[in-house]
Amino acid sequence: QVQLVESGGGLVQVGGSLRLSCAASGNIFSINNIGWFRQAPGKQRELVASVTIGGTINYADPVKGRFTISRDHSKNTVYLQMNSLRPEDTAIYYCNADIAVRSGPSGSVWEYDYWGQGTQVTVSS
C-alpha cells in the first residue's frame, strides 16, 4: 500500500511563512505528478501547485510569487514553501500524487491517484 503523510501545517500570522512536507511511502515504482490542493470552508478543493516527474511546475494564480513547490526524488517527498501568507490562504492543504505501483504475480505497473489526510493551515489577521 501507498501512503502520503503531510506535515508542517499550523497557525501563523499574516505575512508569515510555513513549509509543508508530504512524504510518500510504500510499494512505489515511480511518482509522476505530485502536488498540493487546498480546501477552505464552504469552498471547493482547488489546485495550489504541482510538479511533474520531469520538473514542470504549475501554480495557481493566487499563490504565484508567494509559494514555491519542490520535490526530492530520493526521499519521495514534495514540499510547499508558503511565504507572505494571507487570511485567504487559510484552508486544509492536501497532498496529491499520481503514483505507479508494481503489483500482481506478473509485476505489472499500475498508476493510481493518492491523497494525504490533509494538514490545517490557518492565517490570522
C-alpha positions as semicolon CSV with decimal commas, in nm:
position;residue;x (nm);y (nm);z (nm)
1;Q;0,000;0,000;0,000
2;V;0,100;0,359;-0,059
3;Q;0,060;0,638;0,192
4;L;0,102;1,015;0,168
5;V;0,175;1,181;0,501
6;E;0,167;1,559;0,528
7;S;0,322;1,773;0,797
8;G;0,405;2,135;0,865
9;G;0,066;2,298;0,895
10;G;-0,024;2,531;1,177
11;L;-0,126;2,878;1,284
12;V;0,064;3,176;1,151
13;Q;0,009;3,550;1,136
14;V;-0,047;3,746;0,819
15;G;0,277;3,783;0,630
16;G;0,431;3,480;0,794
17;S;0,566;3,162;0,641
18;L;0,508;2,789;0,667
19;R;0,666;2,491;0,497
20;L;0,455;2,187;0,424
21;S;0,601;1,845;0,358
22;C;0,444;1,537;0,205
23;A;0,625;1,206;0,218
24;A;0,514;0,910;0,010
25;S;0,586;0,559;0,129
26;G;0,501;0,206;0,031
27;N;0,535;-0,008;-0,277
28;I;0,626;0,279;-0,509
29;F;0,754;0,220;-0,860
30;S;0,754;0,588;-0,955
31;I;0,587;0,914;-0,861
32;N;0,464;1,107;-1,159
33;N;0,267;1,424;-1,091
34;I;0,265;1,537;-0,730
35;G;0,130;1,850;-0,575
36;W;-0,086;2,034;-0,330
37;F;-0,454;2,117;-0,321
38;R;-0,645;2,313;-0,061
39;Q;-1,000;2,338;0,057
40;A;-1,136;2,629;0,256
41;P;-1,464;2,603;0,450
42;G;-1,759;2,618;0,214
43;K;-1,541;2,612;-0,096
44;Q;-1,436;2,351;-0,347
45;R;-1,097;2,188;-0,334
46;E;-0,856;2,372;-0,562
47;L;-0,511;2,314;-0,700
48;V;-0,236;2,514;-0,533
49;A;0,076;2,386;-0,706
50;S;0,202;2,077;-0,880
51;V;0,524;1,940;-1,024
52;T;0,570;1,666;-1,280
53;I;0,832;1,393;-1,274
54;G;1,021;1,597;-1,530
55;G;1,015;1,907;-1,314
56;T;0,744;2,111;-1,485
57;I;0,577;2,329;-1,223
58;N;0,231;2,478;-1,220
59;Y;0,098;2,732;-0,970
60;A;-0,249;2,863;-0,912
61;D;-0,266;3,236;-0,983
62;P;-0,342;3,338;-0,620
63;V;-0,016;3,187;-0,495
64;K;0,223;3,279;-0,773
65;G;0,523;3,465;-0,639
66;R;0,449;3,363;-0,280
67;F;0,454;2,981;-0,277
68;T;0,728;2,752;-0,401
69;I;0,688;2,381;-0,467
70;S;0,982;2,146;-0,479
71;R;1,037;1,772;-0,473
72;D;1,311;1,542;-0,354
73;H;1,301;1,231;-0,570
74;S;1,538;1,041;-0,343
75;K;1,304;1,088;-0,047
76;N;0,973;1,061;-0,237
77;T;0,885;1,393;-0,078
78;V;0,730;1,715;-0,201
79;Y;0,749;2,047;-0,021
80;L;0,545;2,364;-0,033
81;Q;0,717;2,676;0,095
82;M;0,450;2,935;0,167
83;N;0,556;3,296;0,221
84;S;0,364;3,619;0,264
85;L;0,064;3,426;0,388
86;R;-0,278;3,588;0,376
87;P;-0,603;3,511;0,558
88;E;-0,746;3,376;0,232
89;D;-0,476;3,106;0,235
90;T;-0,649;2,951;0,536
91;A;-0,756;2,601;0,437
92;I;-0,686;2,235;0,475
93;Y;-0,396;2,152;0,246
94;Y;-0,390;1,810;0,083
95;C;-0,106;1,635;-0,089
96;N;-0,198;1,454;-0,410
97;A;0,012;1,226;-0,625
98;D;-0,012;1,000;-0,927
99;I;0,193;0,701;-0,821
100;A;0,283;0,394;-1,018
101;V;0,297;0,072;-0,821
102;R;0,409;-0,272;-0,922
103;S;0,164;-0,542;-0,828
104;G;0,045;-0,891;-0,906
105;P;0,238;-1,205;-0,999
106;S;0,335;-1,058;-1,333
107;G;0,471;-0,745;-1,172
108;S;0,259;-0,520;-1,387
109;V;0,280;-0,149;-1,317
110;W;-0,037;0,041;-1,248
111;E;-0,085;0,412;-1,178
112;Y;-0,321;0,532;-0,909
113;D;-0,423;0,867;-0,765
114;Y;-0,347;0,909;-0,394
115;W;-0,442;1,172;-0,137
116;G;-0,296;1,259;0,200
117;Q;-0,506;1,314;0,508
118;G;-0,468;1,691;0,497
119;T;-0,300;1,947;0,719
120;Q;-0,464;2,262;0,852
121;V;-0,314;2,599;0,769
122;T;-0,464;2,897;0,949
123;V;-0,353;3,253;0,882
124;S;-0,467;3,503;1,141
125;S;-0,504;3,874;1,079
